[in-house]
mmCIF file with all atom_site columns, C-alpha atoms in Angstrom:
data_model
loop_
_atom_site.group_PDB
_atom_site.id
_atom_site.type_symbol
_atom_site.label_atom_id
_atom_site.label_alt_id
_atom_site.label_comp_id
_atom_site.label_asym_id
_atom_site.label_entity_id
_atom_site.label_seq_id
_atom_site.pdbx_PDB_ins_code
_atom_site.Cartn_x
_atom_site.Cartn_y
_atom_site.Cartn_z
_atom_site.occupancy
_atom_site.B_iso_or_equiv
_atom_site.pdbx_formal_charge
_atom_site.auth_seq_id
_atom_site.auth_comp_id
_atom_site.auth_asym_id
_atom_site.auth_atom_id
_atom_site.pdbx_PDB_model_num
ATOM 1   C CA . MET A 1 1   ? 0.000   0.000  0.000   1.00 0.00 ? 1   MET A CA 1
ATOM 2   C CA . HIS A 1 2   ? 1.245   3.456  -0.887  1.00 0.00 ? 2   HIS A CA 1
ATOM 3   C CA . SER A 1 3   ? 1.089   6.260  1.630   1.00 0.00 ? 3   SER A CA 1
ATOM 4   C CA . PRO A 1 4   ? -0.131  9.705  0.524   1.00 0.00 ? 4   PRO A CA 1
ATOM 5   C CA . ILE A 1 5   ? 3.411   11.073 0.926   1.00 0.00 ? 5   ILE A CA 1
ATOM 6   C CA . ALA A 1 6   ? 4.888   8.363  -1.304  1.00 0.00 ? 6   ALA A CA 1
ATOM 7   C CA . THR A 1 7   ? 2.167   9.009  -3.893  1.00 0.00 ? 7   THR A CA 1
ATOM 8   C CA . PHE A 1 8   ? 2.894   12.743 -3.822  1.00 0.00 ? 8   PHE A CA 1
ATOM 9   C CA . LYS A 1 9   ? 6.655   12.141 -4.180  1.00 0.00 ? 9   LYS A CA 1
ATOM 10  C CA . ALA A 1 10  ? 6.057   9.836  -7.139  1.00 0.00 ? 10  ALA A CA 1
ATOM 11  C CA . PHE A 1 11  ? 3.849   12.481 -8.757  1.00 0.00 ? 11  PHE A CA 1
ATOM 12  C CA . ALA A 1 12  ? 6.477   15.183 -8.137  1.00 0.00 ? 12  ALA A CA 1
ATOM 13  C CA . HIS A 1 13  ? 9.119   13.091 -9.890  1.00 0.00 ? 13  HIS A CA 1
ATOM 14  C CA . GLN A 1 14  ? 6.910   12.043 -12.813 1.00 0.00 ? 14  GLN A CA 1
ATOM 15  C CA . HIS A 1 15  ? 4.677   15.092 -13.415 1.00 0.00 ? 15  HIS A CA 1
ATOM 16  C CA . ASP A 1 16  ? 6.710   16.259 -16.441 1.00 0.00 ? 16  ASP A CA 1
ATOM 17  C CA . ASP A 1 17  ? 5.929   12.967 -18.217 1.00 0.00 ? 17  ASP A CA 1
ATOM 18  C CA . LEU A 1 18  ? 2.160   13.118 -17.658 1.00 0.00 ? 18  LEU A CA 1
ATOM 19  C CA . PRO A 1 19  ? 0.116   14.597 -20.554 1.00 0.00 ? 19  PRO A CA 1
ATOM 20  C CA . ALA A 1 20  ? -2.805  15.231 -18.187 1.00 0.00 ? 20  ALA A CA 1
ATOM 21  C CA . PHE A 1 21  ? -0.580  17.433 -16.013 1.00 0.00 ? 21  PHE A CA 1
ATOM 22  C CA . HIS A 1 22  ? 0.466   19.524 -19.027 1.00 0.00 ? 22  HIS A CA 1
ATOM 23  C CA . ALA A 1 23  ? -3.150  19.871 -20.165 1.00 0.00 ? 23  ALA A CA 1
ATOM 24  C CA . ALA A 1 24  ? -4.277  20.942 -16.696 1.00 0.00 ? 24  ALA A CA 1
ATOM 25  C CA . PHE A 1 25  ? -1.365  23.395 -16.457 1.00 0.00 ? 25  PHE A CA 1
ATOM 26  C CA . LEU A 1 26  ? -2.267  24.903 -19.822 1.00 0.00 ? 26  LEU A CA 1
ATOM 27  C CA . VAL A 1 27  ? -5.938  25.317 -18.867 1.00 0.00 ? 27  VAL A CA 1
ATOM 28  C CA . LEU A 1 28  ? -5.026  26.916 -15.521 1.00 0.00 ? 28  LEU A CA 1
ATOM 29  C CA . ALA A 1 29  ? -2.531  29.226 -17.258 1.00 0.00 ? 29  ALA A CA 1
ATOM 30  C CA . PHE A 1 30  ? -5.196  30.433 -19.700 1.00 0.00 ? 30  PHE A CA 1
ATOM 31  C CA . ILE A 1 31  ? -7.751  30.943 -16.932 1.00 0.00 ? 31  ILE A CA 1
ATOM 32  C CA . THR A 1 32  ? -5.239  32.843 -14.785 1.00 0.00 ? 32  THR A CA 1
ATOM 33  C CA . ALA A 1 33  ? -4.097  34.961 -17.733 1.00 0.00 ? 33  ALA A CA 1
ATOM 34  C CA . GLY A 1 34  ? -7.698  35.812 -18.578 1.00 0.00 ? 34  GLY A CA 1
ATOM 35  C CA . LEU A 1 35  ? -8.593  36.848 -15.037 1.00 0.00 ? 35  LEU A CA 1
ATOM 36  C CA . LEU A 1 36  ? -5.586  38.985 -14.120 1.00 0.00 ? 36  LEU A CA 1
ATOM 37  C CA . ASN A 1 37  ? -4.590  42.293 -15.670 1.00 0.00 ? 37  ASN A CA 1
ATOM 38  C CA . LEU A 1 38  ? -1.160  43.189 -17.041 1.00 0.00 ? 38  LEU A CA 1
ATOM 39  C CA . GLY A 1 39  ? -0.125  44.738 -13.726 1.00 0.00 ? 39  GLY A CA 1
ATOM 40  C CA . ALA A 1 40  ? -0.143  41.315 -12.081 1.00 0.00 ? 40  ALA A CA 1
ATOM 41  C CA . PHE A 1 41  ? 2.114   40.004 -14.822 1.00 0.00 ? 41  PHE A CA 1
ATOM 42  C CA . GLY A 1 42  ? 4.288   43.085 -14.432 1.00 0.00 ? 42  GLY A CA 1
ATOM 43  C CA . LEU A 1 43  ? 4.767   42.042 -10.811 1.00 0.00 ? 43  LEU A CA 1
ATOM 44  C CA . LEU A 1 44  ? 5.835   38.589 -11.992 1.00 0.00 ? 44  LEU A CA 1
ATOM 45  C CA . VAL A 1 45  ? 8.396   40.190 -14.312 1.00 0.00 ? 45  VAL A CA 1
ATOM 46  C CA . ILE A 1 46  ? 9.681   42.388 -11.465 1.00 0.00 ? 46  ILE A CA 1
ATOM 47  C CA . ALA A 1 47  ? 9.936   39.332 -9.190  1.00 0.00 ? 47  ALA A CA 1
ATOM 48  C CA . HIS A 1 48  ? 11.862  37.511 -11.919 1.00 0.00 ? 48  HIS A CA 1
ATOM 49  C CA . MET A 1 49  ? 14.196  40.478 -12.379 1.00 0.00 ? 49  MET A CA 1
ATOM 50  C CA . SER A 1 50  ? 14.764  40.658 -8.608  1.00 0.00 ? 50  SER A CA 1
ATOM 51  C CA . LEU A 1 51  ? 15.646  36.980 -8.612  1.00 0.00 ? 51  LEU A CA 1
ATOM 52  C CA . ASP A 1 52  ? 18.105  37.660 -11.436 1.00 0.00 ? 52  ASP A CA 1
ATOM 53  C CA . VAL A 1 53  ? 19.789  40.387 -9.380  1.00 0.00 ? 53  VAL A CA 1
ATOM 54  C CA . VAL A 1 54  ? 20.298  37.870 -6.579  1.00 0.00 ? 54  VAL A CA 1
ATOM 55  C CA . LYS A 1 55  ? 21.443  35.259 -9.090  1.00 0.00 ? 55  LYS A CA 1
ATOM 56  C CA . TYR A 1 56  ? 24.087  37.364 -10.812 1.00 0.00 ? 56  TYR A CA 1
ATOM 57  C CA . ARG A 1 57  ? 25.181  39.601 -7.939  1.00 0.00 ? 57  ARG A CA 1
ATOM 58  C CA . GLU A 1 58  ? 25.028  37.301 -4.918  1.00 0.00 ? 58  GLU A CA 1
ATOM 59  C CA . ARG A 1 59  ? 25.370  33.831 -6.392  1.00 0.00 ? 59  ARG A CA 1
ATOM 60  C CA . HIS A 1 60  ? 27.877  34.469 -9.192  1.00 0.00 ? 60  HIS A CA 1
ATOM 61  C CA . HIS A 1 61  ? 29.515  37.610 -7.715  1.00 0.00 ? 61  HIS A CA 1
ATOM 62  C CA . TYR A 1 62  ? 29.304  39.697 -10.907 1.00 0.00 ? 62  TYR A CA 1
ATOM 63  C CA . SER A 1 63  ? 29.765  43.454 -10.984 1.00 0.00 ? 63  SER A CA 1
ATOM 64  C CA . TRP A 1 64  ? 26.692  45.678 -11.104 1.00 0.00 ? 64  TRP A CA 1
ATOM 65  C CA . LYS A 1 65  ? 27.214  46.259 -14.842 1.00 0.00 ? 65  LYS A CA 1
ATOM 66  C CA . GLN A 1 66  ? 27.403  42.515 -15.543 1.00 0.00 ? 66  GLN A CA 1
ATOM 67  C CA . THR A 1 67  ? 24.418  41.951 -13.248 1.00 0.00 ? 67  THR A CA 1
ATOM 68  C CA . ALA A 1 68  ? 22.398  44.541 -15.173 1.00 0.00 ? 68  ALA A CA 1
ATOM 69  C CA . GLU A 1 69  ? 23.301  42.817 -18.450 1.00 0.00 ? 69  GLU A CA 1
ATOM 70  C CA . GLY A 1 70  ? 22.235  39.451 -17.016 1.00 0.00 ? 70  GLY A CA 1
ATOM 71  C CA . VAL A 1 71  ? 18.936  40.872 -15.766 1.00 0.00 ? 71  VAL A CA 1
ATOM 72  C CA . ILE A 1 72  ? 18.231  42.441 -19.168 1.00 0.00 ? 72  ILE A CA 1
ATOM 73  C CA . ARG A 1 73  ? 19.072  39.226 -21.015 1.00 0.00 ? 73  ARG A CA 1
ATOM 74  C CA . GLU A 1 74  ? 16.926  37.067 -18.740 1.00 0.00 ? 74  GLU A CA 1
ATOM 75  C CA . SER A 1 75  ? 13.868  39.352 -18.802 1.00 0.00 ? 75  SER A CA 1
ATOM 76  C CA . LEU A 1 76  ? 14.048  41.044 -22.207 1.00 0.00 ? 76  LEU A CA 1
ATOM 77  C CA . VAL A 1 77  ? 11.436  38.850 -23.885 1.00 0.00 ? 77  VAL A CA 1
ATOM 78  C CA . ASP A 1 78  ? 9.050   39.119 -20.909 1.00 0.00 ? 78  ASP A CA 1
ATOM 79  C CA . VAL A 1 79  ? 9.362   42.908 -20.763 1.00 0.00 ? 79  VAL A CA 1
ATOM 80  C CA . THR A 1 80  ? 8.824   43.103 -24.529 1.00 0.00 ? 80  THR A CA 1
ATOM 81  C CA . LEU A 1 81  ? 5.709   40.921 -24.296 1.00 0.00 ? 81  LEU A CA 1
ATOM 82  C CA . LEU A 1 82  ? 4.417   43.056 -21.435 1.00 0.00 ? 82  LEU A CA 1
ATOM 83  C CA . MET A 1 83  ? 4.873   46.230 -23.490 1.00 0.00 ? 83  MET A CA 1
ATOM 84  C CA . VAL A 1 84  ? 3.225   44.671 -26.554 1.00 0.00 ? 84  VAL A CA 1
ATOM 85  C CA . GLY A 1 85  ? 0.294   43.629 -24.365 1.00 0.00 ? 85  GLY A CA 1
ATOM 86  C CA . LEU A 1 86  ? 0.073   47.169 -23.006 1.00 0.00 ? 86  LEU A CA 1
ATOM 87  C CA . VAL A 1 87  ? -0.013  48.624 -26.525 1.00 0.00 ? 87  VAL A CA 1
ATOM 88  C CA . PHE A 1 88  ? -2.810  46.224 -27.479 1.00 0.00 ? 88  PHE A CA 1
ATOM 89  C CA . SER A 1 89  ? -4.702  47.100 -24.316 1.00 0.00 ? 89  SER A CA 1
ATOM 90  C CA . VAL A 1 90  ? -4.580  50.811 -25.175 1.00 0.00 ? 90  VAL A CA 1
ATOM 91  C CA . TYR A 1 91  ? -5.151  50.676 -28.924 1.00 0.00 ? 91  TYR A CA 1
ATOM 92  C CA . LEU A 1 92  ? -7.874  48.028 -28.812 1.00 0.00 ? 92  LEU A CA 1
ATOM 93  C CA . HIS A 1 93  ? -9.666  49.350 -25.727 1.00 0.00 ? 93  HIS A CA 1
ATOM 94  C CA . HIS A 1 94  ? -13.437 49.598 -26.123 1.00 0.00 ? 94  HIS A CA 1
ATOM 95  C CA . GLY A 1 95  ? -13.386 53.285 -25.199 1.00 0.00 ? 95  GLY A CA 1
ATOM 96  C CA . VAL A 1 96  ? -10.812 54.280 -27.808 1.00 0.00 ? 96  VAL A CA 1
ATOM 97  C CA . GLY A 1 97  ? -11.685 54.655 -31.438 1.00 0.00 ? 97  GLY A CA 1
ATOM 98  C CA . VAL A 1 98  ? -14.548 52.178 -31.534 1.00 0.00 ? 98  VAL A CA 1
ATOM 99  C CA . ALA A 1 99  ? -17.244 54.232 -29.851 1.00 0.00 ? 99  ALA A CA 1
ATOM 100 C CA . SER A 1 100 ? -18.821 54.997 -33.205 1.00 0.00 ? 100 SER A CA 1
ATOM 101 C CA . VAL A 1 101 ? -18.483 51.460 -34.525 1.00 0.00 ? 101 VAL A CA 1
ATOM 102 C CA . ALA A 1 102 ? -21.497 49.169 -34.560 1.00 0.00 ? 102 ALA A CA 1
ATOM 103 C CA . GLY A 1 103 ? -22.013 46.711 -31.691 1.00 0.00 ? 103 GLY A CA 1
ATOM 104 C CA . LEU A 1 104 ? -20.955 43.647 -33.669 1.00 0.00 ? 104 LEU A CA 1
ATOM 105 C CA . MET A 1 105 ? -17.689 45.249 -34.727 1.00 0.00 ? 105 MET A CA 1
ATOM 106 C CA . ARG A 1 106 ? -17.074 46.416 -31.130 1.00 0.00 ? 106 ARG A CA 1
ATOM 107 C CA . ALA A 1 107 ? -17.546 42.822 -29.952 1.00 0.00 ? 107 ALA A CA 1
ATOM 108 C CA . GLU A 1 108 ? -15.031 41.587 -32.531 1.00 0.00 ? 108 GLU A CA 1
ATOM 109 C CA . VAL A 1 109 ? -12.507 44.191 -31.404 1.00 0.00 ? 109 VAL A CA 1
ATOM 110 C CA . SER A 1 110 ? -13.040 43.100 -27.782 1.00 0.00 ? 110 SER A CA 1
ATOM 111 C CA . VAL A 1 111 ? -12.371 39.468 -28.712 1.00 0.00 ? 111 VAL A CA 1
ATOM 112 C CA . LEU A 1 112 ? -9.269  40.512 -30.677 1.00 0.00 ? 112 LEU A CA 1
ATOM 113 C CA . ARG A 1 113 ? -8.060  42.585 -27.710 1.00 0.00 ? 113 ARG A CA 1
ATOM 114 C CA . MET A 1 114 ? -8.585  39.697 -25.311 1.00 0.00 ? 114 MET A CA 1
ATOM 115 C CA . ALA A 1 115 ? -6.694  37.285 -27.570 1.00 0.00 ? 115 ALA A CA 1
ATOM 116 C CA . ALA A 1 116 ? -3.881  39.764 -28.215 1.00 0.00 ? 116 ALA A CA 1
ATOM 117 C CA . MET A 1 117 ? -3.366  40.312 -24.495 1.00 0.00 ? 117 MET A CA 1
ATOM 118 C CA . LEU A 1 118 ? -3.759  36.647 -23.549 1.00 0.00 ? 118 LEU A CA 1
ATOM 119 C CA . VAL A 1 119 ? -0.682  35.533 -25.506 1.00 0.00 ? 119 VAL A CA 1
ATOM 120 C CA . PRO A 1 120 ? 1.834   37.757 -23.647 1.00 0.00 ? 120 PRO A CA 1
ATOM 121 C CA . LYS A 1 121 ? 0.243   36.918 -20.293 1.00 0.00 ? 121 LYS A CA 1
ATOM 122 C CA . VAL A 1 122 ? 0.421   33.158 -20.861 1.00 0.00 ? 122 VAL A CA 1
ATOM 123 C CA . LYS A 1 123 ? 4.022   33.370 -22.089 1.00 0.00 ? 123 LYS A CA 1
ATOM 124 C CA . ILE A 1 124 ? 5.122   35.485 -19.100 1.00 0.00 ? 124 ILE A CA 1
ATOM 125 C CA . LEU A 1 125 ? 3.319   33.163 -16.665 1.00 0.00 ? 125 LEU A CA 1
ATOM 126 C CA . HIS A 1 126 ? 4.822   30.069 -18.292 1.00 0.00 ? 126 HIS A CA 1
ATOM 127 C CA . HIS A 1 127 ? 8.341   31.516 -18.180 1.00 0.00 ? 127 HIS A CA 1
ATOM 128 C CA . PHE A 1 128 ? 7.980   32.580 -14.538 1.00 0.00 ? 128 PHE A CA 1
ATOM 129 C CA . LEU A 1 129 ? 6.603   29.205 -13.442 1.00 0.00 ? 129 LEU A CA 1
ATOM 130 C CA . LYS A 1 130 ? 9.389   27.421 -15.312 1.00 0.00 ? 130 LYS A CA 1
ATOM 131 C CA . VAL A 1 131 ? 11.965  29.499 -13.427 1.00 0.00 ? 131 VAL A CA 1
ATOM 132 C CA . VAL A 1 132 ? 10.297  28.904 -10.060 1.00 0.00 ? 132 VAL A CA 1
ATOM 133 C CA . SER A 1 133 ? 9.808   25.190 -10.614 1.00 0.00 ? 133 SER A CA 1
ATOM 134 C CA . HIS A 1 134 ? 13.522  24.691 -11.365 1.00 0.00 ? 134 HIS A CA 1
ATOM 135 C CA . LEU A 1 135 ? 14.846  27.421 -9.077  1.00 0.00 ? 135 LEU A CA 1
ATOM 136 C CA . HIS A 1 136 ? 18.057  25.729 -7.965  1.00 0.00 ? 136 HIS A CA 1
ATOM 137 C CA . HIS A 1 137 ? 19.059  24.895 -11.544 1.00 0.00 ? 137 HIS A CA 1
ATOM 138 C CA . TYR A 1 138 ? 18.063  28.392 -12.696 1.00 0.00 ? 138 TYR A CA 1
ATOM 139 C CA . LEU A 1 139 ? 20.232  30.061 -10.064 1.00 0.00 ? 139 LEU A CA 1
ATOM 140 C CA . GLU A 1 140 ? 23.246  27.948 -11.005 1.00 0.00 ? 140 GLU A CA 1
ATOM 141 C CA . GLN A 1 141 ? 23.046  28.632 -14.760 1.00 0.00 ? 141 GLN A CA 1
ATOM 142 C CA . VAL A 1 142 ? 24.208  31.912 -16.245 1.00 0.00 ? 142 VAL A CA 1
ATOM 143 C CA . HIS A 1 143 ? 22.455  33.046 -19.426 1.00 0.00 ? 143 HIS A CA 1
ATOM 144 C CA . PRO A 1 144 ? 24.241  31.297 -22.344 1.00 0.00 ? 144 PRO A CA 1
ATOM 145 C CA . ARG A 1 145 ? 24.934  34.572 -24.176 1.00 0.00 ? 145 ARG A CA 1
ATOM 146 C CA . HIS A 1 146 ? 25.988  36.581 -21.111 1.00 0.00 ? 146 HIS A CA 1
ATOM 147 C CA . ARG A 1 147 ? 28.945  38.848 -21.979 1.00 0.00 ? 147 ARG A CA 1
ATOM 148 C CA . GLN A 1 148 ? 28.899  37.756 -25.658 1.00 0.00 ? 148 GLN A CA 1
ATOM 149 C CA . GLY A 1 149 ? 27.109  40.658 -27.335 1.00 0.00 ? 149 GLY A CA 1
ATOM 150 C CA . TRP A 1 150 ? 23.480  41.065 -28.255 1.00 0.00 ? 150 TRP A CA 1
ATOM 151 C CA . SER A 1 151 ? 21.784  38.552 -30.562 1.00 0.00 ? 151 SER A CA 1
ATOM 152 C CA . GLY A 1 152 ? 19.363  39.267 -33.399 1.00 0.00 ? 152 GLY A CA 1
ATOM 153 C CA . LEU A 1 153 ? 16.448  38.366 -31.110 1.00 0.00 ? 153 LEU A CA 1
ATOM 154 C CA . ASP A 1 154 ? 17.751  40.824 -28.516 1.00 0.00 ? 154 ASP A CA 1
ATOM 155 C CA . TYR A 1 155 ? 17.892  43.606 -31.109 1.00 0.00 ? 155 TYR A CA 1
ATOM 156 C CA . LEU A 1 156 ? 14.377  42.686 -32.284 1.00 0.00 ? 156 LEU A CA 1
ATOM 157 C CA . CYS A 1 157 ? 13.128  42.939 -28.693 1.00 0.00 ? 157 CYS A CA 1
ATOM 158 C CA . PHE A 1 158 ? 14.845  46.329 -28.293 1.00 0.00 ? 158 PHE A CA 1
ATOM 159 C CA . TYR A 1 159 ? 13.202  47.490 -31.525 1.00 0.00 ? 159 TYR A CA 1
ATOM 160 C CA . PHE A 1 160 ? 9.755   46.379 -30.348 1.00 0.00 ? 160 PHE A CA 1
ATOM 161 C CA . LEU A 1 161 ? 10.324  47.996 -26.946 1.00 0.00 ? 161 LEU A CA 1
ATOM 162 C CA . GLY A 1 162 ? 11.150  51.277 -28.664 1.00 0.00 ? 162 GLY A CA 1
ATOM 163 C CA . LEU A 1 163 ? 8.153   50.989 -30.984 1.00 0.00 ? 163 LEU A CA 1
ATOM 164 C CA . CYS A 1 164 ? 5.844   50.180 -28.061 1.00 0.00 ? 164 CYS A CA 1
ATOM 165 C CA . ALA A 1 165 ? 7.201   53.108 -26.051 1.00 0.00 ? 165 ALA A CA 1
ATOM 166 C CA . PHE A 1 166 ? 6.631   55.413 -29.039 1.00 0.00 ? 166 PHE A CA 1
ATOM 167 C CA . LEU A 1 167 ? 3.077   54.114 -29.550 1.00 0.00 ? 167 LEU A CA 1
ATOM 168 C CA . LEU A 1 168 ? 2.243   54.544 -25.860 1.00 0.00 ? 168 LEU A CA 1
ATOM 169 C CA . ILE A 1 169 ? 3.773   58.011 -25.587 1.00 0.00 ? 169 ILE A CA 1
ATOM 170 C CA . PHE A 1 170 ? 1.895   59.252 -28.658 1.00 0.00 ? 170 PHE A CA 1
ATOM 171 C CA . ALA A 1 171 ? -1.289  57.182 -28.168 1.00 0.00 ? 171 ALA A CA 1
ATOM 172 C CA . ALA A 1 172 ? -3.538  60.168 -27.452 1.00 0.00 ? 172 ALA A CA 1
ATOM 173 C CA . PRO A 1 173 ? -2.543  62.260 -30.495 1.00 0.00 ? 173 PRO A CA 1
ATOM 174 C CA . LEU A 1 174 ? -2.440  59.233 -32.807 1.00 0.00 ? 174 LEU A CA 1
ATOM 175 C CA . MET A 1 175 ? -5.969  58.161 -31.858 1.00 0.00 ? 175 MET A CA 1
ATOM 176 C CA . HIS A 1 176 ? -7.365  61.680 -31.356 1.00 0.00 ? 176 HIS A CA 1
ATOM 177 C CA . VAL A 1 177 ? -8.441  61.066 -27.767 1.00 0.00 ? 177 VAL A CA 1
ATOM 178 C CA . GLU A 1 178 ? -7.725  62.828 -24.485 1.00 0.00 ? 178 GLU A CA 1
ATOM 179 C CA . TRP A 1 179 ? -4.708  61.919 -22.364 1.00 0.00 ? 179 TRP A CA 1
ATOM 180 C CA . THR A 1 180 ? -7.064  61.288 -19.446 1.00 0.00 ? 180 THR A CA 1
ATOM 181 C CA . LEU A 1 181 ? -8.624  58.361 -21.314 1.00 0.00 ? 181 LEU A CA 1
ATOM 182 C CA . ILE A 1 182 ? -5.185  56.866 -22.024 1.00 0.00 ? 182 ILE A CA 1
ATOM 183 C CA . GLY A 1 183 ? -4.278  57.385 -18.355 1.00 0.00 ? 183 GLY A CA 1
ATOM 184 C CA . GLU A 1 184 ? -7.460  55.593 -17.251 1.00 0.00 ? 184 GLU A CA 1
ATOM 185 C CA . ILE A 1 185 ? -6.712  52.647 -19.550 1.00 0.00 ? 185 ILE A CA 1
ATOM 186 C CA . LEU A 1 186 ? -3.135  52.385 -18.302 1.00 0.00 ? 186 LEU A CA 1
ATOM 187 C CA . THR A 1 187 ? -4.300  52.618 -14.683 1.00 0.00 ? 187 THR A CA 1
ATOM 188 C CA . GLU A 1 188 ? -6.892  49.904 -15.315 1.00 0.00 ? 188 GLU A CA 1
ATOM 189 C CA . GLU A 1 189 ? -4.250  47.630 -16.821 1.00 0.00 ? 189 GLU A CA 1
ATOM 190 C CA . LEU A 1 190 ? -1.238  48.308 -14.617 1.00 0.00 ? 190 LEU A CA 1
ATOM 191 C CA . ILE A 1 191 ? -2.640  48.339 -11.089 1.00 0.00 ? 191 ILE A CA 1
ATOM 192 C CA . PRO A 1 192 ? -2.789  44.624 -10.202 1.00 0.00 ? 192 PRO A CA 1
ATOM 193 C CA . TRP A 1 193 ? -5.703  44.772 -7.771  1.00 0.00 ? 193 TRP A CA 1
ATOM 194 C CA . ARG A 1 194 ? -7.977  46.518 -10.318 1.00 0.00 ? 194 ARG A CA 1
ATOM 195 C CA . MET A 1 195 ? -9.365  43.617 -12.334 1.00 0.00 ? 195 MET A CA 1
#
């Protein structure tokens, strides 16, 4: 007879090989991503970046400059996805630009907005959970390209970050709306407890 502790240990060692576990994880990730706003995922990114500071500074004893490079490398894709999600949340918001559009079109834009924001949220959540689930291994491993120059993907992320920053800074004039509306949308999306 197996005790509950032995059953739990066996599950912990074999969960990566179980398709049902992956399916349940995927469903829970989508539900979580749909319920929480971008601010909650911003907190996950900040937690990940804080962990990277500890990893590079305390664990590997790198200088602050090398630590900053490591933090940027580890979180660049997550920060880029967060910014892309923020741009979609502003430009596809129901109060911006679609007020005069018919109800059916407004519903389609809302579905598009939800889908466009769900992808970055799920990716950020998946990356964070992967780091947390293998924390010891993560802390021991330095980013493979650390101190080797920026890759094409890194430059693409920097480009998208710049484009997103530009689109957010000039959102009000580009869409012919008031800055207060853009501020309300950003507040709605970035304050985690406002869902």
